[in-house]
Amino acid sequence: MRWALVKVCLAVTAMVVVAFAVPLGLVVREMASDRAFSNAERQAATIGPTLSITTDPVQLRKAVETTQMGAVGRMAVHLPATDVRPPVDIGDGWAGERVVAETRRIGRATTASVHGGGSALLQPTALGSGDIAVVEILVPESEVSNGVTTAWLVLAGVGLALVVGSVGVADRLGARLVRPAERLADAAHQLGEGRLGARVPEAGPKELRSAAVAFNAMADQVVQLLANERELAADLSHRLRTPLTVLRLNTASLGDGPAAEQTRAAVEQLEREVDTIIRTAREQRPATGPAGPGAGCDASEVIRDRMAFWSALAEDEGREVRLAGVDRTVRIPVARPELAAALDAMLGNVFRHTPEGTPFAVDVHDASDAVIVLVSDAGPGIADPDAALRRGNDGGRDGSTGLGLDIVRRVAESTGGDVRLGCSVLGGTEVRVWIALDGRTRGGSGATRVRRGRRKRRGN
């Protein structure tokens, strides 16, 4: 907008300069020409009294040489023929006999172009005998254009100064208009990147001040909404402490045995998860995010640990379990609790939405730029994968809140990866989680891809 304003002012000023400077230069040129010919007419009139007294060529020649123009050879007098003498020319003529005769015939001053440049003024003058003599004055081109070049240079300088001045003023005005808009755009980028303290100075033109006020109000509202959401999450999580305490006390009375130990371990894990949610909410930071340098975990170790927990339940339900790719260390940029939560969400869906005795498998593939975790089963599959991937949508399934796959999605997208649903080689559902190691989104064909970014998914 700044350069657009400068260009507009430059174009307008240039048009104004041309519209006034060119006609003014032409007027100056015309005035210089009129001044030169008026001076020639005055010089021609100086010889008029002598012609009214005498027509003697000798005396006239002396009189012509005493004038300013005659002294420099720029005056000539053409006497008509009489009964006693032929026509007489005093001085050199420049216009020619035909032009002299025409001037004598019409009886008024005329001008004629001269070979080699310049003009000649021919002024008719009455003699005492009643005849007409013609006085010719040479007007050089330098005298006709005297001062015109200087005037054009002055006009060009004034026009250039006006153009430069208008550009400078337009640039200052444009900066005054653009600077608040740039601050507003920068603050919007900062807010979009998560820097919630970004605000805009309420300065500049009226419209931009109104936009700044609206932006600051919106940013304050976003901060307030996020604070309310964090407090709500913390409060809801804190309310779970009472039933968890009751569960922990009840597990103490279960005695010994694998089932009792599993129940107590599950209660302890649930307490840890609740504590993590409360701390995360109170610290006012998102639960998931890009891992910093040195952060992450060994995916194979976490998967082995969680499979040890779920395999007991699988054995009780008669499910065949296959685990592959976890025999070596696989480092990923995801915190251990986050990966464990994602695995529990995927495996919980297998146990919740497939009949007992349905086999399932967990595979880990370590590529050069990503780690792929596959959880597949031999169940009935998912009729509508898109609906299953939408946050808060349970797809009409009993016992589902629709948040399990959203947890998995957020963990994958925190690394630049994604989640896809497809058909597994076992005949049921396959959840493919791409955990990017270099920030590039990866994925295969034949699957439904989670659209990155909640805004994009809602818009689509």
Coordinates of C-alpha atoms in Angstrom, one line a residue:
M1 CA 0.0 0.0 0.0
R2 CA 2.9 2.3 0.7
W3 CA 4.4 2.0 -2.7
A4 CA 1.0 2.1 -4.3
L5 CA 0.4 5.5 -2.7
V6 CA 3.9 6.7 -3.8
K7 CA 3.1 5.7 -7.4
V8 CA -0.2 7.4 -7.4
C9 CA 1.3 10.7 -6.1
L10 CA 4.1 10.4 -8.6
A11 CA 1.7 9.9 -11.5
V12 CA -0.6 12.8 -10.4
T13 CA 2.3 15.2 -9.8
A14 CA 3.9 14.3 -13.1
M15 CA 0.6 14.9 -14.9
V16 CA 0.2 18.3 -13.2
V17 CA 3.8 19.3 -14.0
V18 CA 3.4 18.4 -17.6
A19 CA 0.0 20.1 -17.8
F20 CA 1.4 23.4 -16.5
A21 CA 5.1 23.4 -17.5
V22 CA 4.6 22.6 -21.2
P23 CA 2.1 25.4 -21.9
L24 CA 4.1 27.8 -19.8
G25 CA 7.2 26.9 -21.8
L26 CA 5.4 27.6 -25.0
V27 CA 4.2 30.9 -23.7
V28 CA 7.7 31.9 -22.7
R29 CA 8.9 31.0 -26.2
E30 CA 6.1 33.0 -27.8
M31 CA 6.9 36.0 -25.6
A32 CA 10.6 35.8 -26.6
S33 CA 9.6 35.9 -30.3
D34 CA 7.3 38.8 -29.8
R35 CA 9.9 40.7 -27.9
A36 CA 12.5 40.2 -30.7
F37 CA 10.1 41.3 -33.5
S38 CA 8.8 44.3 -31.4
N39 CA 12.4 45.4 -31.0
A40 CA 12.9 45.0 -34.8
E41 CA 9.8 47.2 -35.4
R42 CA 11.2 49.9 -33.2
Q43 CA 14.5 49.8 -35.0
A44 CA 12.7 50.1 -38.3
A45 CA 10.8 53.1 -37.1
T46 CA 14.0 55.0 -36.3
I47 CA 14.7 55.5 -40.0
G48 CA 11.2 56.7 -40.8
P49 CA 11.8 60.5 -40.1
T50 CA 14.8 60.4 -42.5
L51 CA 12.7 58.8 -45.3
S52 CA 10.0 61.5 -44.9
I53 CA 12.6 64.2 -45.5
T54 CA 14.9 62.8 -48.2
T55 CA 15.2 59.9 -50.5
D56 CA 18.8 60.6 -51.6
P57 CA 20.6 57.3 -51.5
V58 CA 23.9 58.8 -50.2
Q59 CA 22.2 60.6 -47.3
L60 CA 20.0 57.6 -46.5
R61 CA 23.1 55.3 -46.4
K62 CA 24.7 57.6 -43.9
A63 CA 21.5 57.7 -41.8
V64 CA 21.2 53.8 -41.9
E65 CA 24.8 53.4 -40.7
T66 CA 24.1 55.7 -37.7
T67 CA 21.3 53.4 -36.5
Q68 CA 21.8 50.4 -34.1
M69 CA 20.7 47.8 -36.7
G70 CA 22.5 49.5 -39.6
A71 CA 25.8 49.7 -37.7
V72 CA 25.8 45.8 -37.4
G73 CA 24.5 45.3 -40.9
R74 CA 21.0 44.1 -40.0
M75 CA 19.0 47.0 -41.7
A76 CA 18.2 47.5 -45.4
V77 CA 16.1 50.2 -47.1
H78 CA 14.3 49.4 -50.4
L79 CA 13.3 52.6 -52.4
P80 CA 10.7 52.3 -55.2
A81 CA 11.5 53.4 -58.7
T82 CA 10.6 56.9 -59.9
D83 CA 10.4 58.7 -63.2
V84 CA 14.0 59.8 -62.9
R85 CA 15.7 56.7 -61.3
P86 CA 15.3 53.0 -60.9
P87 CA 14.6 51.2 -57.6
V88 CA 17.4 51.7 -55.0
D89 CA 18.4 49.1 -52.3
I90 CA 20.5 50.5 -49.4
G91 CA 22.1 47.6 -47.6
D92 CA 21.9 43.9 -48.1
G93 CA 18.4 42.4 -48.4
W94 CA 17.5 39.0 -47.1
A95 CA 13.8 38.4 -48.0
G96 CA 14.0 38.9 -51.7
E97 CA 12.4 41.3 -54.2
R98 CA 9.1 39.3 -54.4
V99 CA 8.5 39.7 -50.7
V100 CA 9.5 43.4 -50.7
A101 CA 7.1 44.0 -53.6
E102 CA 4.3 42.1 -51.8
T103 CA 4.9 44.1 -48.6
R104 CA 4.8 47.4 -50.5
R105 CA 1.6 46.3 -52.2
I106 CA -0.3 45.3 -49.0
G107 CA 1.0 48.3 -47.0
R108 CA 1.6 46.5 -43.7
A109 CA 4.5 44.8 -41.9
T110 CA 5.4 41.2 -42.8
T111 CA 7.9 38.6 -41.8
A112 CA 9.8 36.2 -44.0
S113 CA 12.1 33.2 -43.3
V114 CA 15.7 33.8 -44.2
H115 CA 18.0 31.1 -45.7
G116 CA 20.5 30.0 -43.1
G117 CA 18.2 30.6 -40.1
G118 CA 16.4 33.6 -38.7
S119 CA 13.7 35.9 -40.0
A120 CA 13.4 39.2 -41.7
L121 CA 10.9 41.9 -40.7
L122 CA 9.7 44.1 -43.5
Q123 CA 8.1 47.4 -42.4
P124 CA 6.5 49.7 -45.1
T125 CA 7.2 53.5 -44.7
A126 CA 5.5 56.4 -46.5
L127 CA 7.7 58.8 -48.4
G128 CA 7.1 62.5 -48.9
S129 CA 6.4 61.9 -52.6
G130 CA 3.6 59.5 -51.6
D131 CA 5.5 56.3 -52.6
I132 CA 6.1 53.4 -50.2
A133 CA 9.6 52.5 -49.1
V134 CA 10.3 49.2 -47.3
V135 CA 12.6 49.0 -44.3
E136 CA 14.0 45.4 -43.7
I137 CA 15.4 44.3 -40.4
L138 CA 17.2 40.9 -39.9
V139 CA 16.1 39.1 -36.7
P140 CA 18.5 36.2 -36.0
E141 CA 17.2 32.9 -34.5
S142 CA 19.3 33.4 -31.4
E143 CA 17.4 36.6 -30.7
V144 CA 14.0 34.9 -31.3
S145 CA 14.8 32.2 -28.8
N146 CA 16.7 34.3 -26.3
G147 CA 16.0 33.1 -22.7
V148 CA 13.8 30.2 -23.8
T149 CA 16.4 27.5 -23.0
T150 CA 16.9 29.0 -19.5
A151 CA 13.2 29.2 -19.0
W152 CA 12.7 25.5 -19.9
L153 CA 15.6 24.5 -17.6
V154 CA 14.0 26.4 -14.7
L155 CA 10.6 24.8 -15.4
A156 CA 12.2 21.4 -15.6
G157 CA 13.9 22.0 -12.3
V158 CA 10.8 23.2 -10.6
G159 CA 8.8 20.2 -12.0
L160 CA 11.5 17.8 -10.8
A161 CA 11.5 19.4 -7.3
L162 CA 7.7 19.1 -7.2
V163 CA 7.9 15.4 -8.2
V164 CA 10.6 14.6 -5.6
G165 CA 8.7 16.5 -2.9
S166 CA 5.4 14.8 -3.6
V167 CA 7.2 11.4 -3.6
G168 CA 8.7 12.2 -0.2
V169 CA 5.4 13.4 1.3
A170 CA 3.6 10.4 -0.1
D171 CA 6.2 8.0 1.3
R172 CA 5.9 9.6 4.8
L173 CA 2.1 9.4 4.6
G174 CA 2.3 5.8 3.3
A175 CA 4.6 4.9 6.1
R176 CA 2.2 6.4 8.6
L177 CA -0.6 4.3 7.1
V178 CA 1.3 1.1 6.6
R179 CA 3.2 0.9 9.9
P180 CA 0.1 0.3 12.0
A181 CA -1.1 -2.3 9.5
E182 CA 2.3 -4.1 9.6
R183 CA 2.2 -4.1 13.4
L184 CA -1.3 -5.6 13.2
A185 CA -0.2 -8.3 10.8
D186 CA 2.9 -9.1 13.0
A187 CA 0.8 -9.3 16.1
A188 CA -1.7 -11.7 14.3
H189 CA 1.3 -13.9 13.3
Q190 CA 2.6 -13.9 16.9
L191 CA -0.9 -14.8 18.2
G192 CA -1.2 -17.6 15.6
E193 CA 2.2 -19.0 16.7
G194 CA 0.9 -19.2 20.3
R195 CA 2.4 -16.0 21.8
L196 CA -0.7 -14.9 23.6
G197 CA 0.9 -11.7 24.9
A198 CA 1.0 -10.1 21.5
R199 CA -0.9 -6.8 21.4
V200 CA -1.1 -3.9 18.9
P201 CA -0.6 -0.2 19.8
E202 CA -3.8 1.7 19.2
A203 CA -2.3 4.3 17.0
G204 CA -2.6 5.5 13.4
P205 CA -5.6 6.4 11.3
K206 CA -9.1 6.0 12.7
E207 CA -9.8 2.8 10.8
L208 CA -6.6 1.1 11.8
R209 CA -7.0 2.2 15.4
S210 CA -10.4 0.5 15.4
A211 CA -8.8 -2.6 14.0
A212 CA -6.2 -2.5 16.7
V213 CA -8.8 -2.1 19.4
A214 CA -10.8 -5.1 18.0
F215 CA -7.6 -7.2 17.7
N216 CA -6.6 -6.5 21.3
A217 CA -10.1 -7.3 22.5
M218 CA -10.0 -10.6 20.6
A219 CA -6.6 -11.5 22.0
D220 CA -7.8 -10.8 25.5
Q221 CA -10.9 -13.0 24.9
V222 CA -8.7 -15.8 23.6
V223 CA -6.5 -15.7 26.6
Q224 CA -9.5 -15.7 28.9
L225 CA -11.1 -18.6 27.1
L226 CA -7.9 -20.6 27.3
A227 CA -7.5 -19.8 30.9
N228 CA -11.1 -20.9 31.6
E229 CA -10.5 -24.2 29.6
R230 CA -7.3 -24.9 31.6
E231 CA -9.1 -24.3 34.9
L232 CA -12.0 -26.5 33.8
A233 CA -9.6 -29.3 32.9
A234 CA -7.8 -29.0 36.2
D235 CA -11.0 -28.8 38.2
L236 CA -12.5 -31.9 36.4
S237 CA -9.3 -33.8 36.9
H238 CA -9.2 -32.8 40.5
R239 CA -12.7 -34.1 41.1
L240 CA -11.5 -37.6 40.0
R241 CA -9.2 -37.8 43.0
T242 CA -12.0 -38.8 45.3
P243 CA -13.3 -41.9 43.4
L244 CA -9.7 -42.8 42.6
T245 CA -8.9 -42.8 46.3
V246 CA -11.9 -45.0 47.0
L247 CA -10.7 -47.4 44.2
R248 CA -7.2 -47.5 45.6
L249 CA -8.5 -48.3 49.1
N250 CA -10.7 -51.0 47.6
T251 CA -7.8 -52.6 45.7
A252 CA -6.0 -53.1 49.0
S253 CA -8.8 -55.6 50.0
L254 CA -8.4 -57.7 46.9
G255 CA -5.6 -59.7 48.2
D256 CA -2.9 -61.2 46.1
G257 CA -3.1 -62.5 42.6
P258 CA -2.5 -61.3 39.0
A259 CA -5.9 -59.7 38.7
A260 CA -5.4 -57.8 41.9
E261 CA -2.0 -56.6 40.9
Q262 CA -3.2 -55.5 37.5
T263 CA -6.1 -53.6 39.1
R264 CA -3.8 -51.8 41.5
A265 CA -1.3 -51.0 38.7
A266 CA -4.2 -49.6 36.6
V267 CA -5.4 -47.4 39.5
E268 CA -1.8 -46.1 40.1
Q269 CA -1.4 -45.3 36.4
L270 CA -4.8 -43.5 36.4
E271 CA -3.7 -41.4 39.4
R272 CA -0.5 -40.5 37.6
E273 CA -2.4 -39.5 34.5
V274 CA -4.7 -37.3 36.6
D275 CA -1.8 -35.7 38.3
T276 CA -0.2 -35.0 34.9
I277 CA -3.4 -33.4 33.6
I278 CA -3.6 -31.1 36.6
R279 CA 0.0 -30.0 36.5
T280 CA -0.2 -29.4 32.8
A281 CA -3.4 -27.3 33.1
R282 CA -1.9 -25.3 36.1
E283 CA 1.4 -24.7 34.2
Q284 CA -0.7 -23.1 31.4
R285 CA 1.0 -25.1 28.6
P286 CA -0.4 -27.6 26.1
A287 CA -0.3 -31.3 27.0
T288 CA 1.5 -32.1 23.7
G289 CA 3.9 -30.1 21.7
P290 CA 7.2 -30.4 19.7
A291 CA 9.8 -32.1 21.7
G292 CA 12.9 -30.1 22.6
P293 CA 16.5 -31.2 22.1
G294 CA 17.3 -34.4 23.9
A295 CA 13.6 -35.1 24.6
G296 CA 11.8 -38.3 23.6
C297 CA 11.8 -42.0 24.5
D298 CA 12.5 -45.4 23.2
A299 CA 9.4 -46.5 21.3
S300 CA 10.2 -50.2 21.5
E301 CA 10.6 -50.1 25.3
V302 CA 7.3 -48.2 25.8
I303 CA 5.5 -50.6 23.4
R304 CA 6.9 -53.7 25.2
D305 CA 5.9 -52.2 28.6
R306 CA 2.3 -51.4 27.5
M307 CA 1.9 -54.8 25.7
A308 CA 2.9 -56.5 28.9
F309 CA 0.0 -54.8 30.5
W310 CA -2.6 -55.5 27.8
S311 CA -1.4 -59.0 27.1
A312 CA -2.9 -60.3 30.4
L313 CA -6.3 -59.0 29.3
A314 CA -5.8 -60.5 25.8
E315 CA -5.0 -63.8 27.4
D316 CA -8.2 -63.7 29.4
E317 CA -10.3 -63.0 26.3
G318 CA -8.5 -65.6 24.2
R319 CA -7.0 -63.1 21.8
E320 CA -3.9 -64.0 19.8
V321 CA -1.3 -61.2 20.0
R322 CA 1.6 -60.6 17.6
L323 CA 4.4 -58.1 18.4
A324 CA 7.1 -57.2 15.8
G325 CA 9.9 -54.7 15.4
V326 CA 10.5 -53.9 19.1
D327 CA 13.7 -56.0 19.5
R328 CA 15.9 -52.9 19.0
T329 CA 16.0 -49.3 20.3
V330 CA 13.9 -46.9 18.3
R331 CA 14.2 -43.3 19.5
I332 CA 11.3 -40.9 18.7
P333 CA 10.8 -37.2 19.7
V334 CA 7.7 -38.0 21.8
A335 CA 7.6 -38.1 25.6
R336 CA 7.1 -41.5 27.2
P337 CA 3.7 -40.6 28.9
E338 CA 2.4 -39.3 25.6
L339 CA 3.3 -42.4 23.6
A340 CA 1.9 -44.6 26.3
A341 CA -1.4 -42.7 26.2
A342 CA -1.6 -43.0 22.5
L343 CA -0.9 -46.8 22.6
D344 CA -3.5 -47.3 25.3
A345 CA -6.0 -45.4 23.2
M346 CA -5.4 -47.6 20.2
L347 CA -5.3 -50.9 22.1
G348 CA -8.3 -49.9 24.1
N349 CA -10.2 -49.5 20.9
V350 CA -9.3 -53.0 19.9
F351 CA -10.6 -54.5 23.1
R352 CA -13.6 -52.3 23.2
H353 CA -14.9 -52.6 19.6
T354 CA -13.9 -56.1 18.5
P355 CA -15.4 -59.4 19.8
E356 CA -13.5 -61.5 22.3
G357 CA -11.0 -63.9 20.6
T358 CA -10.2 -61.4 17.8
P359 CA -6.5 -61.4 17.2
F360 CA -4.5 -58.2 16.9
A361 CA -0.9 -57.1 16.1
V362 CA 1.4 -54.3 16.9
D363 CA 4.3 -53.6 14.4
V364 CA 7.0 -51.0 14.6
H365 CA 9.0 -49.9 11.5
D366 CA 12.0 -47.7 11.8
A367 CA 12.5 -45.8 8.5
S368 CA 15.2 -43.2 7.8
D369 CA 13.0 -40.2 8.5
A370 CA 10.0 -41.6 10.4
V371 CA 8.9 -44.3 12.8
I372 CA 5.7 -46.1 11.8
V373 CA 3.5 -47.8 14.5
L374 CA 0.8 -50.2 13.1
V375 CA -2.0 -51.5 15.3
S376 CA -4.1 -53.9 13.3
D377 CA -6.9 -56.3 14.2
A378 CA -9.1 -58.9 12.6
G379 CA -12.3 -57.3 13.7
P380 CA -15.3 -56.0 11.7
G381 CA -13.5 -52.9 10.7
I382 CA -14.7 -49.2 10.7
A383 CA -17.5 -48.4 8.3
D384 CA -16.7 -44.6 8.2
P385 CA -13.0 -43.8 8.9
D386 CA -13.5 -40.1 8.4
A387 CA -16.2 -40.0 11.1
A388 CA -14.0 -42.0 13.5
L389 CA -11.2 -39.5 13.1
R390 CA -13.3 -36.4 14.0
R391 CA -12.8 -35.3 17.5
G392 CA -15.8 -35.9 19.8
N393 CA -17.5 -38.2 17.3
D394 CA -18.2 -41.7 18.6
G395 CA -19.5 -43.0 15.2
G396 CA -22.6 -44.3 17.0
R397 CA -20.5 -46.9 18.9
D398 CA -21.4 -47.7 22.5
G399 CA -18.8 -46.8 25.1
S400 CA -16.9 -44.4 22.8
T401 CA -16.3 -40.7 23.4
G402 CA -14.5 -40.1 20.1
L403 CA -11.3 -38.8 21.8
G404 CA -9.0 -41.8 21.6
L405 CA -7.9 -41.3 18.0
D406 CA -7.7 -37.6 18.6
I407 CA -5.1 -38.3 21.3
V408 CA -3.1 -40.4 18.8
R409 CA -3.5 -37.7 16.2
R410 CA -2.1 -35.0 18.5
V411 CA 0.9 -37.1 19.4
A412 CA 1.7 -37.8 15.8
E413 CA 1.2 -34.2 14.6
S414 CA 3.4 -32.8 17.4
T415 CA 6.3 -34.3 15.4
G416 CA 5.0 -33.4 12.0
G417 CA 3.5 -36.8 11.4
D418 CA -0.1 -38.0 10.9
V419 CA -2.5 -40.8 11.4
R420 CA -4.3 -42.9 8.8
L421 CA -7.0 -45.6 9.0
G422 CA -7.2 -48.4 6.6
C423 CA -7.8 -52.1 6.1
S424 CA -5.3 -54.4 7.8
V425 CA -3.8 -57.6 6.5
L426 CA -5.8 -59.4 9.2
G427 CA -9.0 -58.2 7.6
G428 CA -10.1 -55.6 10.2
T429 CA -8.9 -52.1 11.0
E430 CA -5.4 -50.8 10.7
V431 CA -4.3 -47.6 12.6
R432 CA -1.1 -46.4 11.0
V433 CA 0.8 -43.7 13.0
W434 CA 3.6 -41.8 11.3
I435 CA 6.0 -40.2 13.9
A436 CA 8.2 -38.0 11.8
L437 CA 11.9 -37.7 12.8
D438 CA 12.7 -34.7 10.5
G439 CA 9.4 -32.7 10.6
R440 CA 8.1 -33.9 7.2
T441 CA 4.7 -35.4 7.0
R442 CA 4.7 -38.9 5.6
G443 CA 2.1 -41.5 4.6
G444 CA 1.1 -44.2 2.2
S445 CA -1.7 -44.7 -0.2
G446 CA -5.0 -46.6 0.2
A447 CA -5.8 -45.0 3.6
T448 CA -7.7 -42.2 5.0
R449 CA -5.4 -39.4 6.1
V450 CA -6.0 -37.2 9.1
R451 CA -6.1 -33.6 7.8
R452 CA -3.5 -31.7 9.7
G453 CA -4.8 -28.8 11.8
R454 CA -8.1 -28.7 13.5
R455 CA -9.2 -25.6 11.5
K456 CA -8.6 -27.4 8.2
R457 CA -10.6 -30.5 9.3
R458 CA -13.5 -28.4 10.4
G459 CA -13.5 -26.4 7.2
N460 CA -13.4 -29.5 5.0

